[in-house]
Short mmCIF file of C-alpha atoms and ligand atoms in Angstrom, two decimals:
data_model
loop_
_atom_site.label_atom_id
_atom_site.label_comp_id
_atom_site.label_asym_id
_atom_site.label_seq_id
_atom_site.Cartn_x
_atom_site.Cartn_y
_atom_site.Cartn_z
CA MET A 75 -136.08 -110.93 -80.53
CA VAL A 76 -137.41 -114.19 -81.60
CA LEU A 77 -135.15 -117.24 -81.29
CA GLU A 78 -132.56 -114.99 -79.91
CA GLY A 79 -129.99 -117.53 -78.97
CA LEU A 80 -130.41 -119.84 -81.92
CA GLY A 81 -130.18 -116.71 -84.33
CA LYS A 82 -126.85 -115.60 -82.50
CA SER A 83 -125.09 -118.94 -83.05
CA LEU A 84 -126.23 -119.23 -86.65
CA ARG A 85 -124.77 -115.96 -87.16
CA ASP A 86 -121.75 -116.72 -85.71
CA VAL A 87 -121.42 -119.79 -87.87
CA LEU A 88 -121.87 -117.64 -91.08
CA GLY A 89 -119.42 -115.20 -89.68
CA ARG A 90 -116.92 -117.85 -89.36
CA VAL A 91 -117.44 -118.59 -93.05
CA ASN A 92 -117.23 -115.07 -94.12
CA SER A 93 -114.00 -114.41 -92.09
CA SER A 94 -112.05 -117.17 -93.46
CA SER A 95 -109.66 -116.80 -96.10
CA VAL A 96 -110.15 -120.16 -97.95
CA ILE A 97 -113.00 -122.53 -98.05
CA ASP A 98 -111.67 -125.96 -97.66
CA GLU A 99 -112.75 -129.32 -96.36
CA ASP A 100 -111.54 -128.48 -92.73
CA LEU A 101 -113.63 -125.30 -92.39
CA ILE A 102 -116.71 -126.90 -93.90
CA LYS A 103 -116.57 -130.07 -91.38
CA ASP A 104 -115.94 -127.33 -88.61
CA VAL A 105 -118.91 -125.14 -89.63
CA ALA A 106 -120.99 -128.35 -89.99
CA ARG A 107 -120.03 -129.09 -86.36
CA GLU A 108 -120.71 -125.77 -85.03
CA LEU A 109 -124.22 -125.58 -86.85
CA GLN A 110 -124.82 -129.01 -85.19
CA ARG A 111 -124.08 -127.42 -81.72
CA ALA A 112 -126.14 -124.41 -82.39
CA LEU A 113 -129.23 -126.41 -83.42
CA LEU A 114 -129.09 -128.88 -80.54
CA GLN A 115 -128.65 -126.11 -77.90
CA ALA A 116 -131.86 -124.81 -79.38
CA ASP A 117 -133.50 -128.11 -78.83
CA VAL A 118 -133.82 -129.27 -82.33
CA ASN A 119 -134.19 -133.01 -82.43
CA VAL A 120 -130.88 -134.79 -82.90
CA GLN A 121 -131.78 -136.87 -85.89
CA LEU A 122 -133.10 -133.81 -87.77
CA VAL A 123 -129.75 -131.81 -87.05
CA LEU A 124 -127.76 -134.78 -88.30
CA GLU A 125 -129.54 -135.09 -91.40
CA LEU A 126 -129.56 -131.42 -92.09
CA THR A 127 -125.80 -130.76 -91.30
CA ASN A 128 -124.94 -133.95 -93.26
CA ARG A 129 -126.76 -132.41 -96.50
CA ILE A 130 -125.15 -128.88 -95.80
CA GLN A 131 -121.68 -130.63 -95.65
CA ASP A 132 -122.41 -132.80 -98.77
CA ARG A 133 -123.58 -129.75 -100.79
CA ALA A 134 -120.93 -127.50 -99.62
CA LEU A 135 -118.11 -130.12 -100.66
CA HIS A 136 -119.53 -131.38 -103.76
CA GLU A 137 -121.62 -128.71 -105.46
CA GLU A 138 -119.76 -126.37 -107.50
CA PRO A 139 -120.66 -122.61 -107.06
CA PRO A 140 -122.24 -121.42 -110.29
CA ALA A 141 -120.34 -119.01 -112.23
CA GLY A 142 -120.00 -115.54 -110.74
CA ARG A 143 -120.59 -116.81 -107.17
CA SER A 144 -117.79 -116.83 -104.76
CA PRO A 145 -117.11 -120.07 -102.76
CA LYS A 146 -118.03 -117.95 -99.63
CA ASP A 147 -121.25 -116.89 -100.72
CA HIS A 148 -122.07 -120.45 -102.15
CA VAL A 149 -121.61 -121.84 -98.40
CA ASN A 150 -123.77 -119.11 -97.22
CA LYS A 151 -126.25 -119.66 -99.64
CA ILE A 152 -126.39 -123.32 -99.12
CA ILE A 153 -126.71 -122.95 -95.27
CA TYR A 154 -129.50 -120.60 -95.87
CA GLU A 155 -131.46 -122.61 -98.31
CA GLU A 156 -131.29 -125.84 -96.18
CA LEU A 157 -132.53 -123.88 -93.06
CA VAL A 158 -135.35 -122.77 -95.22
CA GLY A 159 -135.99 -126.06 -96.62
CA LEU A 160 -136.48 -127.33 -92.96
CA LEU A 161 -139.43 -125.16 -92.71
CA ASP A 162 -140.77 -124.69 -96.07
CA ASN A 163 -143.57 -127.36 -96.14
CA GLY A 164 -145.93 -125.65 -98.23
CA GLU A 165 -148.46 -122.80 -98.87
CA GLY A 166 -150.36 -120.92 -95.89
CA LEU A 167 -154.11 -121.37 -95.42
CA GLU A 168 -156.46 -121.28 -98.59
CA LEU A 169 -158.76 -118.27 -98.92
CA LYS A 170 -161.66 -120.38 -99.41
CA PRO A 171 -164.93 -121.85 -97.27
CA GLN A 172 -163.57 -124.50 -95.07
CA THR A 173 -163.72 -126.10 -91.42
CA ILE A 174 -160.77 -125.57 -89.65
CA MET A 175 -160.03 -127.69 -86.16
CA MET A 176 -157.53 -126.15 -83.60
CA VAL A 177 -155.62 -128.86 -81.26
CA GLY A 178 -153.19 -128.49 -78.81
CA LEU A 179 -152.31 -128.83 -75.26
CA TYR A 180 -153.37 -126.37 -72.57
CA GLY A 181 -152.38 -123.07 -72.63
CA GLN A 182 -150.57 -123.13 -76.05
CA GLY A 183 -152.83 -120.28 -77.54
CA LYS A 184 -155.47 -122.47 -79.30
CA THR A 185 -158.53 -119.94 -78.16
CA THR A 186 -156.63 -116.97 -78.76
CA SER A 187 -155.37 -118.15 -82.16
CA THR A 188 -158.99 -119.22 -82.93
CA GLY A 189 -160.02 -115.41 -82.44
CA LYS A 190 -157.02 -114.22 -84.42
CA LEU A 191 -157.93 -116.58 -87.25
CA ALA A 192 -161.36 -115.48 -87.33
CA ASN A 193 -160.19 -111.97 -87.64
CA TYR A 194 -157.97 -112.92 -90.38
CA PHE A 195 -160.93 -114.41 -92.47
CA VAL A 196 -163.43 -111.77 -91.41
CA LYS A 197 -160.93 -109.06 -92.80
CA LYS A 198 -160.54 -111.08 -96.01
CA GLY A 199 -164.37 -110.86 -96.43
CA PHE A 200 -165.58 -114.09 -95.23
CA THR A 201 -168.24 -114.86 -92.85
CA VAL A 202 -166.99 -116.75 -89.90
CA GLY A 203 -168.54 -119.15 -87.20
CA LEU A 204 -166.82 -120.42 -84.18
CA ILE A 205 -167.69 -123.36 -82.26
CA GLY A 206 -166.26 -123.84 -78.60
CA ALA A 207 -165.63 -127.51 -78.10
CA ASP A 208 -163.70 -126.99 -75.09
CA VAL A 209 -165.71 -129.18 -72.57
CA TYR A 210 -163.05 -129.33 -70.04
CA ARG A 211 -162.49 -125.71 -68.80
CA PRO A 212 -165.73 -123.80 -67.71
CA ALA A 213 -164.40 -120.46 -68.75
CA ALA A 214 -163.36 -121.42 -72.30
CA LEU A 215 -166.65 -120.59 -73.82
CA ASP A 216 -166.92 -117.28 -72.27
CA GLN A 217 -163.36 -116.39 -73.85
CA LEU A 218 -164.22 -117.46 -76.95
CA LYS A 219 -167.66 -115.33 -76.99
CA GLN A 220 -165.51 -112.41 -76.10
CA LEU A 221 -163.02 -113.07 -78.98
CA GLY A 222 -165.91 -113.79 -81.37
CA GLU A 223 -167.73 -110.57 -80.57
CA LYS A 224 -164.52 -108.54 -80.89
CA VAL A 225 -163.92 -109.80 -84.55
CA ASN A 226 -167.67 -110.14 -85.54
CA ALA A 227 -167.86 -113.96 -85.69
CA GLU A 228 -170.88 -115.81 -84.35
CA VAL A 229 -170.10 -118.19 -81.41
CA TYR A 230 -171.87 -121.51 -81.02
CA GLY A 231 -171.41 -123.22 -77.77
CA GLU A 232 -173.45 -125.36 -74.84
CA PRO A 233 -172.55 -124.59 -71.43
CA GLY A 234 -172.38 -127.64 -69.24
CA GLU A 235 -172.50 -130.10 -72.15
CA LYS A 236 -169.73 -132.62 -71.78
CA ASP A 237 -169.93 -134.22 -75.31
CA ALA A 238 -167.81 -132.30 -77.45
CA ALA A 239 -168.50 -133.95 -80.45
CA LYS A 240 -172.40 -133.43 -80.00
CA ILE A 241 -171.55 -129.59 -79.52
CA VAL A 242 -169.83 -129.49 -82.90
CA LYS A 243 -172.58 -131.44 -84.76
CA ASN A 244 -175.32 -128.88 -83.38
CA GLY A 245 -172.77 -125.94 -83.90
CA LEU A 246 -172.10 -127.02 -87.76
CA SER A 247 -175.85 -127.05 -88.30
CA LYS A 248 -176.42 -123.93 -86.56
CA LEU A 249 -173.68 -122.09 -88.21
CA SER A 250 -174.16 -123.68 -91.73
CA GLY A 251 -174.65 -120.29 -93.24
CA LYS A 252 -171.17 -119.34 -92.34
CA LYS A 253 -168.27 -119.73 -94.93
CA ILE A 254 -165.46 -120.40 -92.54
CA ILE A 255 -166.08 -122.60 -89.36
CA ILE A 256 -163.37 -122.66 -86.72
CA ILE A 257 -163.76 -125.14 -83.90
CA ASP A 258 -161.72 -124.63 -80.75
CA THR A 259 -161.17 -127.62 -78.65
CA SER A 260 -160.01 -128.78 -75.07
CA GLY A 261 -156.48 -129.14 -74.13
CA ARG A 262 -154.85 -130.87 -71.08
CA HIS A 263 -151.63 -130.50 -69.48
CA ALA A 264 -150.29 -133.29 -70.88
CA LEU A 265 -151.40 -135.83 -73.53
CA GLU A 266 -154.03 -138.10 -72.34
CA ASP A 267 -156.12 -140.97 -74.09
CA ASP A 268 -159.45 -139.24 -73.38
CA LEU A 269 -158.33 -136.03 -74.98
CA ILE A 270 -157.19 -138.00 -78.17
CA GLN A 271 -160.48 -139.95 -78.11
CA GLU A 272 -162.48 -136.57 -77.90
CA LEU A 273 -160.26 -134.93 -80.93
CA LYS A 274 -160.98 -138.09 -82.99
CA ASP A 275 -164.52 -137.82 -82.37
CA ILE A 276 -165.02 -134.21 -83.26
CA ALA A 277 -162.69 -134.90 -86.34
CA ALA A 278 -165.01 -137.69 -87.47
CA VAL A 279 -168.28 -135.44 -86.99
CA ALA A 280 -166.72 -132.26 -88.45
CA LYS A 281 -164.35 -133.74 -91.20
CA PRO A 282 -162.48 -130.29 -90.99
CA GLN A 283 -160.16 -129.73 -94.20
CA GLU A 284 -157.59 -128.55 -91.93
CA ARG A 285 -156.39 -129.51 -88.52
CA ILE A 286 -154.11 -127.07 -87.05
CA LEU A 287 -151.93 -127.86 -84.30
CA VAL A 288 -151.11 -124.58 -81.78
CA LEU A 289 -147.68 -124.75 -80.25
CA ASP A 290 -146.16 -122.45 -78.05
CA SER A 291 -142.83 -121.65 -79.52
CA GLN A 292 -141.26 -121.76 -76.09
CA VAL A 293 -141.86 -125.72 -75.81
CA GLY A 294 -138.60 -127.51 -76.12
CA GLN A 295 -137.82 -131.05 -76.88
CA GLN A 296 -141.29 -132.35 -75.79
CA ALA A 297 -142.81 -130.55 -78.70
CA GLY A 298 -141.75 -133.52 -81.05
CA PRO A 299 -143.54 -136.50 -79.29
CA GLN A 300 -146.50 -133.93 -78.50
CA ALA A 301 -146.81 -132.93 -82.31
CA GLU A 302 -146.48 -136.58 -83.22
CA ALA A 303 -149.24 -137.86 -80.84
CA PHE A 304 -151.68 -135.11 -82.25
CA HIS A 305 -150.78 -135.87 -85.66
CA ASN A 306 -151.46 -139.51 -85.06
CA ALA A 307 -155.03 -138.65 -83.98
CA VAL A 308 -156.13 -136.18 -86.35
CA GLY A 309 -153.50 -135.79 -89.03
CA VAL A 310 -152.31 -132.24 -88.47
CA THR A 311 -152.07 -130.37 -91.76
CA GLY A 312 -150.68 -127.14 -90.39
CA VAL A 313 -149.19 -125.39 -87.11
CA ILE A 314 -149.55 -121.99 -85.51
CA LEU A 315 -146.62 -121.16 -83.61
CA THR A 316 -147.48 -118.85 -80.77
CA LYS A 317 -145.56 -116.41 -78.52
CA MET A 318 -142.98 -115.80 -80.93
CA ASP A 319 -142.72 -112.42 -79.13
CA GLY A 320 -141.14 -113.92 -76.24
CA THR A 321 -137.65 -115.07 -76.01
CA ALA A 322 -138.35 -118.66 -77.18
CA LYS A 323 -135.23 -121.01 -77.89
CA GLY A 324 -137.76 -122.26 -80.74
CA GLY A 325 -135.92 -125.44 -81.62
CA GLY A 326 -138.41 -127.60 -80.36
CA ALA A 327 -141.07 -125.93 -82.52
CA LEU A 328 -138.79 -126.33 -85.39
CA SER A 329 -138.58 -130.11 -84.66
CA ALA A 330 -142.19 -130.57 -84.26
CA VAL A 331 -142.57 -129.11 -87.66
CA ALA A 332 -140.41 -131.27 -89.27
CA LYS A 333 -141.88 -134.33 -87.41
CA THR A 334 -145.36 -133.75 -88.65
CA LYS A 335 -144.32 -132.69 -92.29
CA ALA A 336 -147.10 -130.06 -91.64
CA ARG A 337 -146.43 -126.52 -93.02
CA ILE A 338 -146.18 -123.51 -90.39
CA VAL A 339 -149.40 -121.54 -91.56
CA PHE A 340 -148.79 -118.47 -89.14
CA ILE A 341 -147.04 -117.15 -86.21
CA GLY A 342 -148.55 -115.69 -83.21
CA THR A 343 -146.53 -112.57 -82.11
CA GLY A 344 -148.49 -111.25 -79.12
CA GLU A 345 -151.72 -111.44 -77.07
CA HIS A 346 -153.75 -108.84 -79.33
CA ILE A 347 -155.97 -110.28 -82.08
CA ARG A 348 -154.08 -108.81 -84.75
CA ASP A 349 -150.68 -110.34 -83.68
CA LEU A 350 -150.86 -113.15 -86.40
CA GLU A 351 -148.56 -113.03 -89.03
CA PRO A 352 -148.46 -115.43 -92.22
CA PHE A 353 -145.50 -117.60 -91.94
CA ASP A 354 -142.80 -117.32 -94.68
CA ALA A 355 -140.04 -119.58 -94.24
CA ASP A 356 -137.67 -117.31 -96.21
CA ARG A 357 -138.35 -114.48 -94.33
CA PHE A 358 -137.95 -116.40 -90.87
CA ILE A 359 -134.78 -117.70 -91.56
CA SER A 360 -133.72 -114.64 -92.95
CA ARG A 361 -134.53 -112.78 -89.54
CA LEU A 362 -132.89 -115.81 -87.57
CA LEU A 363 -129.67 -115.39 -89.47
CA GLY A 364 -129.81 -111.69 -88.76
CA MET A 365 -130.06 -110.48 -92.34
CA GLY A 366 -130.43 -107.13 -91.15
CA ASP A 367 -126.55 -107.25 -90.99
CA LEU A 368 -125.51 -105.07 -93.64
CA ALA A 369 -122.74 -107.61 -94.78
CA SER A 370 -125.26 -110.53 -95.01
CA LEU A 371 -128.14 -108.36 -96.28
CA VAL A 372 -125.63 -107.63 -99.22
CA GLN A 373 -124.99 -111.05 -99.94
CA ILE A 374 -128.46 -112.51 -99.90
CA ALA A 375 -130.10 -109.36 -101.38
CA LYS A 376 -127.91 -109.70 -104.57
CA GLU A 377 -129.21 -113.09 -105.19
CA GLU A 378 -132.87 -112.76 -104.14
CA ILE A 379 -133.43 -109.43 -105.37
CA GLY A 380 -131.15 -109.33 -108.47
CA GLU A 381 -129.29 -106.20 -107.56
CA ASP A 382 -125.76 -106.18 -107.26
CA GLU A 383 -123.08 -103.87 -107.93
CA ALA A 384 -125.26 -100.62 -106.82
CA PHE A 385 -126.16 -102.34 -103.51
CA GLU A 386 -122.75 -103.42 -102.61
CA LYS A 387 -121.19 -99.85 -103.32
CA VAL A 388 -123.95 -98.32 -101.20
CA ALA A 389 -123.32 -100.64 -98.28
CA LYS A 390 -119.41 -100.24 -98.62
CA ASN A 391 -119.83 -96.44 -98.72
CA MET A 392 -122.08 -96.59 -95.61
CA LEU A 393 -119.62 -98.47 -93.98
CA SER A 394 -116.46 -96.70 -94.75
CA GLY A 395 -117.80 -93.55 -93.10
CA LYS A 396 -117.35 -91.22 -95.89
CA PHE A 397 -120.70 -90.14 -96.79
CA THR A 398 -121.54 -87.39 -99.33
CA LEU A 399 -124.61 -86.30 -100.86
CA THR A 400 -123.57 -88.35 -104.12
CA ASP A 401 -123.56 -91.28 -101.79
CA MET A 402 -126.84 -90.60 -100.58
CA TYR A 403 -128.12 -90.31 -104.01
CA GLN A 404 -126.56 -93.59 -105.16
CA GLN A 405 -128.13 -94.97 -101.81
CA MET A 406 -131.64 -93.95 -102.82
CA GLN A 407 -131.07 -94.84 -106.36
CA ALA A 408 -130.30 -98.44 -105.44
CA MET A 409 -133.29 -98.34 -103.03
CA THR A 410 -135.66 -97.33 -105.82
CA LYS A 411 -134.30 -99.55 -108.42
CA MET A 412 -134.91 -102.44 -106.19
CA GLY A 413 -138.36 -101.32 -105.92
CA THR A 414 -138.86 -103.72 -103.24
CA LEU A 415 -138.02 -101.58 -100.32
CA GLN A 416 -140.31 -103.72 -98.55
CA LYS A 417 -138.57 -106.94 -99.25
CA VAL A 418 -135.40 -105.45 -97.90
CA MET A 419 -137.27 -104.13 -94.70
CA SER A 420 -138.61 -107.54 -94.10
CA MET A 421 -135.12 -109.11 -93.93
CA ILE A 422 -134.35 -106.76 -90.92
CA PRO A 423 -134.93 -108.42 -87.57
CA GLY A 424 -137.94 -106.91 -85.73
CA MET A 425 -139.22 -105.09 -88.60
CA SER A 426 -142.38 -106.85 -89.15
CA LYS A 427 -144.24 -104.76 -86.89
CA MET A 428 -142.96 -101.63 -88.31
CA GLU A 429 -143.57 -102.61 -91.90
CA ASP A 430 -147.42 -101.80 -91.19
CA LYS A 431 -146.70 -98.53 -90.20
CA ILE A 432 -144.53 -97.66 -93.25
CA ASP A 433 -146.15 -96.03 -96.43
CA TYR A 434 -144.22 -97.45 -99.13
CA ASP A 435 -145.97 -95.29 -101.70
CA ALA A 436 -145.07 -92.15 -99.97
CA SER A 437 -141.65 -93.29 -99.34
CA GLN A 438 -140.95 -93.81 -102.94
CA ALA A 439 -142.77 -90.74 -104.00
CA LYS A 440 -140.29 -88.78 -101.58
CA LEU A 441 -137.34 -90.56 -103.18
CA SER A 442 -138.36 -89.74 -106.62
CA LYS A 443 -138.45 -86.11 -105.54
CA TYR A 444 -135.13 -85.93 -103.90
CA LYS A 445 -133.68 -87.43 -107.09
CA VAL A 446 -134.91 -84.60 -109.06
CA ILE A 447 -133.25 -82.11 -106.40
CA LEU A 448 -129.93 -83.83 -106.47
CA ASP A 449 -130.02 -84.00 -110.47
CA SER A 450 -130.08 -79.98 -110.12
CA MET A 451 -126.95 -80.10 -108.25
CA THR A 452 -123.48 -79.56 -109.38
CA VAL A 453 -120.94 -82.41 -108.72
CA ASN A 454 -119.32 -80.13 -106.47
CA GLU A 455 -122.36 -79.45 -104.49
CA LYS A 456 -123.09 -83.00 -104.22
CA ASP A 457 -119.51 -84.01 -102.83
CA GLU A 458 -119.50 -80.75 -100.39
CA PRO A 459 -122.81 -80.45 -99.42
CA THR A 460 -121.86 -77.64 -96.93
CA LEU A 461 -121.66 -75.26 -100.10
CA ILE A 462 -125.28 -75.73 -100.28
CA LYS A 463 -126.72 -72.38 -98.94
CA GLY A 464 -128.51 -68.90 -99.74
CA LYS A 465 -128.66 -68.44 -103.51
CA ARG A 466 -127.37 -71.97 -104.33
CA ILE A 467 -130.66 -73.41 -102.61
CA ASP A 468 -132.81 -71.15 -104.80
CA ARG A 469 -131.06 -72.01 -107.94
CA ILE A 470 -131.45 -75.74 -107.29
CA ALA A 471 -135.08 -75.42 -106.18
CA ALA A 472 -135.97 -73.53 -109.51
CA GLY A 473 -133.89 -76.20 -111.63
CA ALA A 474 -135.79 -79.14 -110.10
CA GLY A 475 -139.12 -77.28 -109.87
CA VAL A 476 -139.56 -77.56 -106.38
CA THR A 477 -139.53 -74.98 -103.31
CA GLY A 478 -136.59 -73.89 -101.48
CA HIS A 479 -138.21 -75.76 -98.44
CA ASP A 480 -137.89 -79.18 -100.31
CA VAL A 481 -134.08 -78.66 -100.78
CA ARG A 482 -133.50 -77.81 -97.22
CA GLU A 483 -135.39 -80.73 -96.30
CA LEU A 484 -133.16 -82.91 -98.40
CA LEU A 485 -130.28 -81.44 -96.71
CA LYS A 486 -131.55 -81.98 -93.29
CA GLN A 487 -132.26 -85.61 -94.42
CA TYR A 488 -128.42 -85.83 -95.46
CA ASN A 489 -127.25 -84.35 -92.42
CA GLN A 490 -129.02 -86.76 -90.28
CA SER A 491 -128.16 -89.86 -92.40
CA LYS A 492 -124.52 -88.71 -92.13
CA LYS A 493 -124.60 -88.47 -88.66
CA MET A 494 -125.82 -92.05 -88.25
CA MET A 495 -123.05 -93.60 -90.51
CA GLY A 496 -120.66 -93.55 -87.89
CA SER A 497 -122.92 -95.46 -85.46
CA ILE A 498 -123.93 -98.13 -87.79
CA GLY A 499 -123.28 -101.82 -86.83
CA LYS A 500 -123.03 -100.84 -83.27
CA ASP A 501 -126.40 -101.65 -82.17
CA ARG A 502 -129.68 -102.77 -83.77
CA LYS A 503 -131.73 -99.75 -82.90
CA MET A 504 -129.28 -97.51 -84.98
CA ARG A 505 -129.65 -99.90 -87.88
CA LYS A 506 -133.28 -99.65 -87.76
CA LYS A 507 -132.94 -95.86 -87.74
CA MET A 508 -130.79 -96.20 -90.63
CA MET A 509 -132.82 -98.21 -92.71
CA LYS A 510 -135.96 -95.69 -91.84
CA GLN A 511 -133.54 -92.85 -93.21
CA MET A 512 -133.01 -94.71 -96.52
CA ALA A 513 -136.82 -95.16 -96.77
CA GLY A 514 -136.84 -91.32 -96.61
CA MET A 515 -139.08 -91.22 -93.66
CA ASP A 516 -139.59 -88.90 -90.99
CA PRO A 517 -137.26 -90.03 -88.30
CA ASN A 518 -139.45 -88.34 -85.79
CA ALA A 519 -142.06 -90.96 -86.50
CA LEU A 520 -139.64 -93.44 -85.06
CA GLN A 521 -140.53 -92.71 -81.46
CA ASP A 522 -143.83 -94.67 -81.08
CA MET A 523 -141.95 -97.78 -82.52
CA GLU A 524 -139.30 -98.23 -80.26
N1 GDP B 861 -147.38 -113.03 -76.00
C1 GDP B 861 -148.47 -114.09 -76.51
N2 GDP B 861 -149.26 -114.57 -75.78
C2 GDP B 861 -150.03 -115.35 -76.23
C3 GDP B 861 -149.94 -115.67 -77.84
N3 GDP B 861 -151.06 -116.47 -77.96
C4 GDP B 861 -151.67 -116.66 -76.75
N4 GDP B 861 -151.18 -116.09 -75.84
C5 GDP B 861 -151.39 -115.99 -74.25
O1 GDP B 861 -151.13 -117.52 -73.98
C6 GDP B 861 -152.32 -117.89 -73.01
C7 GDP B 861 -152.90 -119.12 -73.25
O2 GDP B 861 -153.80 -118.81 -74.53
P1 GDP B 861 -155.12 -119.55 -74.90
O3 GDP B 861 -155.45 -119.19 -76.02
O4 GDP B 861 -156.19 -119.38 -73.68
O5 GDP B 861 -154.62 -120.88 -74.69
P2 GDP B 861 -155.32 -122.34 -75.04
O6 GDP B 861 -155.36 -122.92 -73.50
O7 GDP B 861 -154.59 -123.47 -75.88
O8 GDP B 861 -156.56 -122.08 -75.31
C8 GDP B 861 -153.16 -116.30 -72.87
O9 GDP B 861 -152.77 -115.66 -71.77
C9 GDP B 861 -152.86 -115.80 -74.09
O10 GDP B 861 -153.19 -114.09 -74.04
C10 GDP B 861 -148.94 -115.00 -78.49
O11 GDP B 861 -148.78 -115.22 -79.55
N5 GDP B 861 -147.96 -113.94 -77.68
MG1 MG B 862 -158.69 -122.40 -74.74
#
């Protein structure tokens, strides 16, 4: 999981808040100190850490919780908001014709991300041209050409030419019919003056609307100075964090973003061309804090989704281990009422890849069907589902206007859900399965996702 270490220590801090009986000055100061330690360990810049924790401490001590919010939830919410604020520097890339210049050191993922971005814009219906302005590595142009071919973007390059700005100038005129132009540039192992000059020259010729810093999320403390130097050279407007699929500490990347004040536009989550996700600070922090944990999910979901009692009740029932058809009914009701299954799913660590594979409409349709079936059952049957067999199944099916097969399917789903209740919270895989169950999915479909 992304930023495993930082995520864990931040969750510990929130756990500390949630398990204390009183929220007082001592606790808040303790929590601020623990937050500092967690962030520093993840390589977040010291100055930044101090500013952030001072703000959190200040708000936690002086801001009155709004009516109806407990002091605990209030502190949680402040920590959450401030962490999001750290990263939330604006919208993603605009869907309009533009020139985008990629910058970054060697091996950070510039060329790969150029291909991914091209794919992104092609999928949105734009024509895309790529300019190979990496004059430093001989194979760079071939790499870009291969990517261009894959995603249906035209590539311009001049093998052997050493003047990057000249290539860009020629490329721009050759590709002038393309709506989106992306310029891949050279890197170095370390920042050098000639690279900086080269980038300045390219920027002067291309006047790109976006100057995107590509940054490997595993880069630690050097990320800050690195970002600053690129920023001074070309004025970084956005960041793509790559290799988020690895086990990065990630704090360096956070510092870099704070330093340039540029927004993160995308994260790279793998080597494949489609492994690019638009960045969403809320979601990123939710994942980092492990909002998949039921307790935190309830706390945040309450405010973010506007649901409260139903959801809380569902969560309590699930954790209590007692689980009847009525509980499942309520659980489903809460889920459909939220209507935003997708949002809940997105809060669960590691779910993003899976989200693509989930057919939300089909899940919702299934939930509606189950609801009708449950409405045809008696209270007794819902509390004691073992009663439901033989003639009862026929009666329920007739009442609901479905087949006996549908009723048995619901019972099967119930039995599977029930089996899982005991194991929730023990490990992440189980939680994933549970969420799938709640979405009314076929649990067998899980296998190809694990
Ligand atoms: N796992 C993973 N690998 C990536 C990602 N982005 C790039 N890479 C790999 O990182 C290496 C360097 O990428 P490249 O685009 O050539 O970097 P450049 O030198 O900055 O152009 C390649 O092996 C890529 O496949 C990512 O998001 N996840
Ligand atoms: Mg490259």
